[in-house]
Short mmCIF file of C-alpha atoms in Angstrom, two decimals:
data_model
loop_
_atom_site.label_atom_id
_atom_site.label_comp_id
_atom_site.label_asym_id
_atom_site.label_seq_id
_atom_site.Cartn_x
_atom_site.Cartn_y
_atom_site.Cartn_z
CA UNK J 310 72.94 101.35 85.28
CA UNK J 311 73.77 101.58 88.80
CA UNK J 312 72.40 104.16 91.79
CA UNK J 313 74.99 106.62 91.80
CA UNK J 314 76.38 105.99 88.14
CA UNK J 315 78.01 109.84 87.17
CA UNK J 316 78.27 111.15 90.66
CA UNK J 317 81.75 111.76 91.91
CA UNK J 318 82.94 111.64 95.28
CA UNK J 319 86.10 113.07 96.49
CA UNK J 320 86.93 110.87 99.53
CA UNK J 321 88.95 112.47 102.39
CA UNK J 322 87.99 109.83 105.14
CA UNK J 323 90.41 107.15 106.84
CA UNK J 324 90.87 104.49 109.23
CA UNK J 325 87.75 102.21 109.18
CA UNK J 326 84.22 103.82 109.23
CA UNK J 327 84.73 106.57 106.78
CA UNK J 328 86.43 104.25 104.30
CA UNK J 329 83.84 102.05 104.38
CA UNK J 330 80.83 104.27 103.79
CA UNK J 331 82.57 105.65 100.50
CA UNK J 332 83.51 102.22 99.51
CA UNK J 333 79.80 101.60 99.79
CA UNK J 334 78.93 104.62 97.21
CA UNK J 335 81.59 103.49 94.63
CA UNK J 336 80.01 99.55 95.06
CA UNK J 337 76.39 101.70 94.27
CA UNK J 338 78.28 102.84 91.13
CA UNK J 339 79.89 106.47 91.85
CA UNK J 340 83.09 107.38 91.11
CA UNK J 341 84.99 108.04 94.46
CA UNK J 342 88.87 109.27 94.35
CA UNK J 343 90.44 109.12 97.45
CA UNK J 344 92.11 111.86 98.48
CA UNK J 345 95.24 111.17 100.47
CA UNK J 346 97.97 113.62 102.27
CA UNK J 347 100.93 114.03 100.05
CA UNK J 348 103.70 111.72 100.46
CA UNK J 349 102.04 110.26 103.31
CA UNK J 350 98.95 108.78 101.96
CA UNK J 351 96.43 106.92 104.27
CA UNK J 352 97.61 105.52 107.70
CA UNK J 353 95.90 102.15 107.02
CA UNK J 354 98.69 101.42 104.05
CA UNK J 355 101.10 100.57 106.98
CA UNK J 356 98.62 98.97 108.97
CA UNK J 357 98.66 94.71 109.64
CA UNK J 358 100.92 95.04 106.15
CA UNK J 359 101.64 91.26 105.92
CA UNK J 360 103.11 91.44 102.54
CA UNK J 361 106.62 94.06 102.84
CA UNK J 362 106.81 96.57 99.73
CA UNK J 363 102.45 96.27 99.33
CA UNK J 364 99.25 98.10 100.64
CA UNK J 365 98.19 96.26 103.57
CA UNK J 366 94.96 93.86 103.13
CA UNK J 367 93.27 96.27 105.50
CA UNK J 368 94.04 99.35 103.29
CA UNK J 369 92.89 97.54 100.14
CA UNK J 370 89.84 95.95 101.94
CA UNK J 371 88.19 99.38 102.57
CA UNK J 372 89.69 101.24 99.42
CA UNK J 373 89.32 98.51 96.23
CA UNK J 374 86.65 100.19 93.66
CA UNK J 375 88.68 103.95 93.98
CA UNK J 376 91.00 106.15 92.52
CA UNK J 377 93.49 108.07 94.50
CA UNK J 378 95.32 111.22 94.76
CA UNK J 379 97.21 113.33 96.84
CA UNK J 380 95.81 116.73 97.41
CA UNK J 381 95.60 119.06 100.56
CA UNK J 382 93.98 122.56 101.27
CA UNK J 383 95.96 125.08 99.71
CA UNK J 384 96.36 123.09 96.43
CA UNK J 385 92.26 122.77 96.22
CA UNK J 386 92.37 126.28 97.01
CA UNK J 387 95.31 127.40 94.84
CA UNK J 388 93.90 126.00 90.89
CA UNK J 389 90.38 127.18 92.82
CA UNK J 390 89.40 122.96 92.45
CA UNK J 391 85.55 122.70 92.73
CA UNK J 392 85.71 120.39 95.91
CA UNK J 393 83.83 120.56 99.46
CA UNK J 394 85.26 118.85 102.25
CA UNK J 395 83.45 118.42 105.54
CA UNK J 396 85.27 117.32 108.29
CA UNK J 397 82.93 115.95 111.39
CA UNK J 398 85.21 117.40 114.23
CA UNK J 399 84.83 115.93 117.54
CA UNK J 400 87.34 117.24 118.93
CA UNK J 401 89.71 114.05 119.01
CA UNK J 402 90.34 110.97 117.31
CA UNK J 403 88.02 108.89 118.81
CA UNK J 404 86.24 111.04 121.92
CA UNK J 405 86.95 114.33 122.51
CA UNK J 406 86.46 113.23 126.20
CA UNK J 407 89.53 111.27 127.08
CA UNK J 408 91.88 111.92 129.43
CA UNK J 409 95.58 111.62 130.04
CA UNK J 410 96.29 107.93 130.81
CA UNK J 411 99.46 109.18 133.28
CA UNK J 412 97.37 111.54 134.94
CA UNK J 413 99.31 114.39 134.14
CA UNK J 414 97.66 118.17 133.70
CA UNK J 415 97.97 117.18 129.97
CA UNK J 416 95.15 116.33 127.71
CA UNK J 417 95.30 113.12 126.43
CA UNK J 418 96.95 112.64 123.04
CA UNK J 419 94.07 111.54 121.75
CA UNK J 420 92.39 114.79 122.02
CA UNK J 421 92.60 117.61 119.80
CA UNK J 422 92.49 121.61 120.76
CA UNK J 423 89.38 122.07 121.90
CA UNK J 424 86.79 123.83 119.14
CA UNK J 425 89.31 123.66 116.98
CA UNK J 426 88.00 125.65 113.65
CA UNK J 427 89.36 123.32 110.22
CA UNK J 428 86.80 125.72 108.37
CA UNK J 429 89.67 128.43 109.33
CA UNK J 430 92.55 126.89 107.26
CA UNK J 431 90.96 127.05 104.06
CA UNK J 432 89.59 130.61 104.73
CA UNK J 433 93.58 131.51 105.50
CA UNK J 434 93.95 129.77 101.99
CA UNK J 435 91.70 131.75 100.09
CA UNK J 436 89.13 129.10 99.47
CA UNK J 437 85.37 129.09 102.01
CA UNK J 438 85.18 127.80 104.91
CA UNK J 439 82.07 127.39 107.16
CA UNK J 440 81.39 126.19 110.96
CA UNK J 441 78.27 124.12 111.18
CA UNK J 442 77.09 122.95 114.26
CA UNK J 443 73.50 121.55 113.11
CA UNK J 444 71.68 119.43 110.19
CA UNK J 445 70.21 122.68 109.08
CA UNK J 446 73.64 124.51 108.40
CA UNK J 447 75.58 121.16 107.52
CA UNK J 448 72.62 121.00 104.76
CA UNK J 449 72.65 124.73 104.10
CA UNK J 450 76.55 124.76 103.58
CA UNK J 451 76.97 122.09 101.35
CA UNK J 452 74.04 123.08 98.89
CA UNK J 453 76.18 126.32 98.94
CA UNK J 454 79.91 124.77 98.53
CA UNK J 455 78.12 122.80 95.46
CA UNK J 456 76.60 125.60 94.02
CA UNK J 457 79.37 128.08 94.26
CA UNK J 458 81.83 125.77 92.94
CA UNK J 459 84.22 127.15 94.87
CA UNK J 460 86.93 124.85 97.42
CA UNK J 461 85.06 125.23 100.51
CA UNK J 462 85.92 123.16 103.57
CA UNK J 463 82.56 122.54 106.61
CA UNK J 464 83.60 122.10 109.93
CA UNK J 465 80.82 119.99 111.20
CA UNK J 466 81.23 120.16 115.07
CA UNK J 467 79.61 117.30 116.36
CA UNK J 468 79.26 115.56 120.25
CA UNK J 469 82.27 115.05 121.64
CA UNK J 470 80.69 112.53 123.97
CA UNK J 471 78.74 110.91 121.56
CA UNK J 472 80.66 107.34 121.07
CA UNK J 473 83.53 106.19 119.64
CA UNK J 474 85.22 105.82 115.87
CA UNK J 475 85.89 102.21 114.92
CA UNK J 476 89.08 102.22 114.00
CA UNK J 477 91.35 100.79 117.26
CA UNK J 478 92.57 97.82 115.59
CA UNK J 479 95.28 97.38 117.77
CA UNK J 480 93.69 94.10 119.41
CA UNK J 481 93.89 92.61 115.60
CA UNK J 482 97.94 92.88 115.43
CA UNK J 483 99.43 89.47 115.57
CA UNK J 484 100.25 88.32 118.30
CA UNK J 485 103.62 85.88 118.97
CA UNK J 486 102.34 82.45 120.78
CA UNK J 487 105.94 81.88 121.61
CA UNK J 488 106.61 84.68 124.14
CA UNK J 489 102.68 84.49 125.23
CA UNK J 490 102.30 84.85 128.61
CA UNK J 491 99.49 81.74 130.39
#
């Protein structure tokens, strides 16, 4: 019997890091479902796709071992689906710190509205949603999500400035060595 044999996990992450941490829980034995945005799906599926009509390598490299389904807020909410989802919001994709590369008055596009509230959307939705801004109420909110068995969605609001996410890939695109500049 493995580590985690019997324990689901409903797996909203993607790019690289999140991926790969759930990927790690199904190898320990649980069952982890990917959830992915409806007729969308994960970003990575396009991504270095080297094979036209198939998931790219990179997509099944961090996903192999899952399930997947599509499923978003107000369908969790709607058939009142037993799920928490915790989304670690730093306020951008990968700092909440950068700026606009032109210059401009703009943010940069990388940035998202600042303190946004996620936890907000599934309130609007019917289902719970909490802000947690420490260990103590990331800890307290998800003992209560799991015993409530009710959709609940945790903002976790974490450091803005506190490093990057992996996932800028774009220096492992091919590159053309016929048009290469010396």
């Amino acid at each position: 019997m493995k580590a985690l044999e019997g324990v689901k996990i409903l797996d909203f992450t993607h790019v690289q890091s999140g991926p790969t941490c759930t990927q790690l829980l199904a190898w320990f034995g649980a069952d982890v479902i990917k959830v992915e945005r409806p007729g969308v799906g994960d970003a990575t599926r396009k991504q270095l796709v080297d094979k036209p009509g198939a998931d790219s390598l990179y997509f099944t490299m961090l996903n192999h071992n899952k399930r997947s389904i599509e499923l978003n807020s107000e369908t969790a909410c709607r058939y009142n689906l037993p799920v928490c989802i915790v989304v670690f919001n730093n306020n951008g994709i990968y700092r909440g710190t950068d700026v606009n590369p032109t210059g401009g008055p703009d943010v940069a596009p990388t940035v998202f509205v600042k303190d946004s509230r996620y936890d907000q959307m599934m309130t609007a939705f019917g289902g719970v949603g909490v802000h947690a801004t420490s260990t103590d109420e990331l800890y307290r909110a998800m003992s209560e999500a799991i015993a409530s068995r009710k959709p609940t969605l945790i903002n976790a609001a974490i450091d803005e400035a506190a490093g990057t996410e992996s996932g800028r890939i774009g220096n492992l695109n091919p590159q053309s060595v016929v048009g290469k500049k010396k």
